[in-house]
Short mmCIF file of C-alpha atoms and ligand atoms in Angstrom, two decimals:
data_model
loop_
_atom_site.label_atom_id
_atom_site.label_comp_id
_atom_site.label_asym_id
_atom_site.label_seq_id
_atom_site.Cartn_x
_atom_site.Cartn_y
_atom_site.Cartn_z
CA MET A 14 -2.46 29.39 18.95
CA GLN A 15 -4.29 26.17 19.78
CA LEU A 16 -8.01 25.74 19.24
CA PRO A 17 -8.62 22.94 21.72
CA LEU A 18 -12.40 23.00 21.36
CA LEU A 19 -12.29 22.02 17.68
CA ALA A 20 -12.43 18.26 17.11
CA ASP A 21 -9.25 16.93 15.47
CA PRO A 22 -10.29 15.15 12.27
CA ARG A 23 -6.97 13.27 12.22
CA VAL A 24 -7.68 10.91 15.10
CA PRO A 25 -6.57 7.30 14.56
CA ARG A 26 -9.37 4.79 14.16
CA ALA A 27 -8.93 1.10 15.05
CA LEU A 28 -10.18 -1.13 12.22
CA ALA A 29 -9.41 -4.34 14.12
CA GLU A 30 -6.89 -5.47 16.70
CA GLY A 31 -3.56 -4.58 15.04
CA ALA A 32 -5.06 -2.50 12.20
CA TRP A 33 -5.27 1.29 12.32
CA LEU A 34 -6.57 3.95 9.99
CA LEU A 35 -4.51 7.13 10.41
CA PRO A 36 -6.58 9.73 8.56
CA GLY A 37 -4.56 12.40 6.75
CA LEU A 38 -1.20 11.33 8.17
CA ALA A 39 0.41 11.61 4.70
CA LEU A 40 -1.21 14.93 3.75
CA ASP A 41 1.74 17.16 4.60
CA ALA A 42 4.19 14.91 2.75
CA ALA A 43 1.92 14.13 -0.21
CA SER A 44 3.39 16.46 -2.82
CA GLN A 45 6.96 15.29 -2.05
CA LEU A 46 5.82 11.64 -2.07
CA LEU A 47 4.33 12.14 -5.54
CA VAL A 48 7.49 13.79 -6.89
CA ASP A 49 9.55 10.89 -5.52
CA VAL A 50 7.14 8.26 -6.90
CA ALA A 51 7.44 9.87 -10.34
CA ALA A 52 11.23 9.56 -10.09
CA VAL A 53 10.91 5.88 -9.13
CA ALA A 54 8.58 5.24 -12.08
CA ALA A 55 11.02 7.00 -14.44
CA ARG A 56 13.59 4.29 -13.59
CA ALA A 57 11.30 1.29 -12.96
CA PRO A 58 8.36 1.88 -15.28
CA TRP A 59 4.72 1.17 -14.48
CA ARG A 60 3.66 -2.22 -15.76
CA HIS A 61 0.63 -4.49 -15.61
CA MET A 62 1.86 -7.77 -14.16
CA HIS A 63 0.20 -11.13 -14.69
CA THR A 64 -1.02 -13.47 -11.97
CA PRO A 65 0.38 -17.00 -11.92
CA GLY A 66 -2.98 -18.04 -13.41
CA GLY A 67 -2.37 -15.77 -16.41
CA PHE A 68 -4.66 -12.84 -15.60
CA ARG A 69 -3.42 -9.32 -16.35
CA MET A 70 -3.77 -7.15 -13.26
CA SER A 71 -5.85 -3.98 -13.72
CA VAL A 72 -3.51 -2.14 -11.33
CA ALA A 73 -0.19 -0.89 -12.79
CA MET A 74 2.77 -1.48 -10.46
CA THR A 75 6.35 -0.59 -9.74
CA ASN A 76 8.60 -0.90 -6.66
CA CYS A 77 11.37 0.79 -4.77
CA GLY A 78 13.64 -0.53 -2.05
CA ALA A 79 16.14 -3.38 -1.76
CA VAL A 80 13.54 -5.82 -3.07
CA GLY A 81 10.33 -5.49 -5.06
CA TRP A 82 7.17 -7.60 -5.31
CA VAL A 83 6.48 -9.23 -8.66
CA THR A 84 4.05 -11.73 -10.13
CA ASP A 85 4.24 -13.69 -13.35
CA ALA A 86 3.79 -17.28 -14.55
CA GLN A 87 6.44 -18.35 -12.00
CA GLY A 88 4.42 -17.06 -9.07
CA TYR A 89 4.35 -14.26 -6.50
CA ARG A 90 7.70 -13.29 -4.97
CA TYR A 91 10.21 -10.58 -4.10
CA THR A 92 13.17 -9.92 -6.39
CA GLU A 93 16.30 -7.78 -6.08
CA VAL A 94 16.25 -7.04 -9.80
CA ASP A 95 13.41 -5.46 -11.78
CA PRO A 96 12.60 -8.02 -14.48
CA ALA A 97 11.55 -5.19 -16.85
CA THR A 98 14.90 -3.36 -16.74
CA GLU A 99 17.23 -6.06 -15.39
CA GLN A 100 18.51 -3.39 -12.98
CA ALA A 101 18.16 -3.15 -9.20
CA TRP A 102 14.90 -1.53 -8.08
CA PRO A 103 15.35 2.20 -7.32
CA ALA A 104 16.30 2.94 -3.72
CA MET A 105 13.45 3.85 -1.40
CA PRO A 106 13.27 7.67 -1.29
CA ALA A 107 13.72 9.17 2.20
CA SER A 108 10.29 10.84 2.06
CA LEU A 109 8.63 7.45 1.62
CA HIS A 110 10.77 5.61 4.15
CA ASP A 111 10.39 8.27 6.83
CA LEU A 112 6.62 8.49 6.51
CA ALA A 113 6.29 4.69 6.73
CA VAL A 114 8.39 4.52 9.89
CA ARG A 115 6.43 7.38 11.48
CA ALA A 116 3.08 5.76 10.63
CA ALA A 117 4.13 2.39 12.03
CA GLU A 118 5.31 4.07 15.21
CA ARG A 119 2.01 5.91 15.52
CA ALA A 120 0.19 2.54 15.32
CA GLY A 121 2.36 0.96 18.00
CA PHE A 122 4.92 -0.79 15.79
CA SER A 123 8.22 0.80 16.74
CA GLY A 124 11.39 -0.05 14.84
CA PHE A 125 9.71 -0.78 11.49
CA ALA A 126 12.48 -1.16 8.88
CA PRO A 127 10.81 -1.47 5.46
CA ASP A 128 12.95 -2.97 2.70
CA ALA A 129 10.26 -2.92 0.00
CA CYS A 130 7.65 -0.46 -1.21
CA LEU A 131 5.13 -1.72 -3.76
CA VAL A 132 3.62 1.20 -5.64
CA ASN A 133 0.16 0.61 -7.12
CA GLN A 134 -1.44 2.89 -9.70
CA TYR A 135 -5.20 2.56 -10.15
CA ALA A 136 -6.75 4.12 -13.22
CA VAL A 137 -10.52 4.61 -13.08
CA GLY A 138 -12.09 1.12 -12.96
CA ALA A 139 -8.97 -0.65 -11.66
CA ARG A 140 -9.46 -2.88 -8.61
CA MET A 141 -7.69 -5.38 -6.39
CA THR A 142 -9.43 -8.64 -5.61
CA LEU A 143 -9.38 -10.05 -2.08
CA HIS A 144 -5.97 -11.40 -1.14
CA GLN A 145 -3.60 -11.95 1.77
CA ASP A 146 -0.10 -10.46 1.88
CA LYS A 147 1.94 -13.54 2.68
CA ASN A 148 5.04 -13.47 0.46
CA GLU A 149 7.07 -11.78 3.19
CA ARG A 150 9.52 -13.89 5.17
CA ASP A 151 8.44 -12.69 8.58
CA PHE A 152 4.93 -11.64 9.57
CA SER A 153 6.04 -9.88 12.75
CA ALA A 154 6.48 -6.58 10.89
CA PRO A 155 3.37 -4.61 9.92
CA ILE A 156 2.42 -3.33 6.49
CA VAL A 157 2.01 0.42 6.04
CA SER A 158 -0.33 1.51 3.25
CA VAL A 159 -0.55 5.10 1.99
CA SER A 160 -3.40 6.33 -0.24
CA LEU A 161 -2.91 9.25 -2.66
CA GLY A 162 -5.14 10.74 -5.35
CA LEU A 163 -8.68 9.53 -6.00
CA PRO A 164 -10.59 8.00 -3.09
CA ALA A 165 -11.27 4.28 -2.94
CA THR A 166 -13.17 1.74 -0.89
CA PHE A 167 -10.88 -0.64 0.95
CA LEU A 168 -12.30 -4.09 1.68
CA PHE A 169 -11.18 -5.37 5.04
CA GLY A 170 -11.97 -9.06 5.47
CA GLY A 171 -11.29 -11.83 7.92
CA GLU A 172 -8.81 -14.68 8.10
CA THR A 173 -10.74 -16.66 5.50
CA ARG A 174 -11.92 -15.57 2.07
CA ALA A 175 -15.47 -16.53 3.04
CA GLU A 176 -15.78 -13.85 5.73
CA ARG A 177 -17.70 -10.84 4.43
CA PRO A 178 -15.37 -7.81 4.30
CA THR A 179 -16.20 -4.46 5.84
CA ARG A 180 -15.85 -1.36 3.65
CA VAL A 181 -13.41 1.36 4.65
CA PRO A 182 -13.41 4.60 2.63
CA LEU A 183 -9.84 5.80 1.97
CA GLU A 184 -8.99 9.32 0.89
CA HIS A 185 -5.91 11.15 -0.32
CA GLY A 186 -3.42 11.27 2.56
CA ASP A 187 -4.91 8.43 4.59
CA VAL A 188 -2.58 5.74 5.96
CA VAL A 189 -3.50 2.24 7.09
CA VAL A 190 -1.16 0.26 9.32
CA TRP A 191 -1.78 -3.42 9.50
CA GLY A 192 0.08 -5.92 11.65
CA GLY A 193 0.09 -8.24 14.63
CA PRO A 194 -3.14 -10.26 14.76
CA ALA A 195 -4.46 -8.48 11.62
CA ARG A 196 -1.40 -9.21 9.49
CA LEU A 197 -2.92 -12.05 7.44
CA ARG A 198 -6.42 -10.69 6.97
CA PHE A 199 -7.92 -10.83 3.50
CA HIS A 200 -8.32 -7.42 1.89
CA GLY A 201 -8.91 -5.74 -1.46
CA VAL A 202 -9.96 -2.53 -3.19
CA LEU A 203 -13.24 -1.90 -5.06
CA ALA A 204 -13.05 -0.50 -8.60
CA VAL A 205 -11.93 3.15 -8.42
CA ALA A 206 -14.73 5.55 -9.41
CA ASP A 207 -14.26 8.24 -12.04
CA GLY A 208 -12.99 11.57 -10.79
CA GLN A 209 -10.16 14.08 -10.85
CA HIS A 210 -7.68 14.75 -8.09
CA ALA A 211 -5.84 18.09 -8.05
CA LEU A 212 -2.38 16.53 -7.58
CA VAL A 213 -2.79 13.09 -9.18
CA GLY A 214 -5.47 13.49 -11.90
CA ALA A 215 -7.76 10.58 -12.72
CA ALA A 216 -5.91 7.96 -10.69
CA ARG A 217 -5.26 6.56 -7.24
CA ILE A 218 -1.72 5.77 -6.07
CA ASN A 219 -1.16 3.39 -3.18
CA LEU A 220 2.20 2.77 -1.49
CA THR A 221 2.54 -0.40 0.58
CA PHE A 222 5.66 -0.71 2.68
CA ARG A 223 6.80 -4.11 3.82
CA ARG A 224 9.59 -5.89 5.59
CA ALA A 225 10.00 -8.63 3.00
CA ARG A 226 13.33 -10.21 4.01
C1 MD6 B 317 -4.30 -0.80 -2.09
N1 MD6 B 317 -3.46 -2.41 -0.61
O1 MD6 B 317 -4.77 -0.17 -1.15
C2 MD6 B 317 -3.86 -2.20 -1.92
N2 MD6 B 317 -2.14 -4.79 1.64
O2 MD6 B 317 -4.18 -0.32 -3.20
C3 MD6 B 317 -3.11 -3.61 -0.14
O3 MD6 B 317 -3.15 -4.62 -0.80
C4 MD6 B 317 -2.73 -3.68 1.26
O4 MD6 B 317 -3.54 -1.52 1.79
C5 MD6 B 317 -1.79 -4.95 2.92
C6 MD6 B 317 -1.99 -3.98 3.87
C7 MD6 B 317 -2.59 -2.81 3.49
C8 MD6 B 317 -2.97 -2.63 2.17
FE1 FE B 318 -2.34 -6.34 0.14
#
């Protein structure tokens, strides 16, 4: 039975032209996503990469899909081979792929065909400084970002680093889709606060799906 008088808490919220917060869209899939992320990390282990400037990132990363995002002294780029294992990145699990396509569709980007999923693991205190996602070949595809585990504050900036970012609280199961005129906006994540999540423990996991090639 429907309860049409109750407000639906899962209504999409526009963050900017081309950027949508889809609250709770990943909630139903979350436990399967986490099982599949654990299988990815068993084959392509979590690692702290270094920026081209030599800084160790506080976020631990892995990838799945045909290509994966890496950074080291040679720069930021996508590779077909995981430099840590010298094997191909694990294939993108169907649970991840299907959620990303559904989220993109929901935000008005039909036909999204992600070939890369960067998986970020934030321990308490880990953060992501303001950056643009611009290593992809074609900016016409959106990015789909799925938050799992501990909450975080997403920083949503402008087209220049100087523009003061707005703060967007992200919770377990929230999805952000980001494309069109918003595709090159600066963004980041504040240091993750201490806590415990029932499924994830003391960590936040973020999946970002891209069309890299
Ligand atoms: C994170 N996300 O939420 C990092 N990039 O852990 C990103 O860097 C990001 O959420 C592009 C679009 C959406 C994002
Ligand atoms: Fe990003």
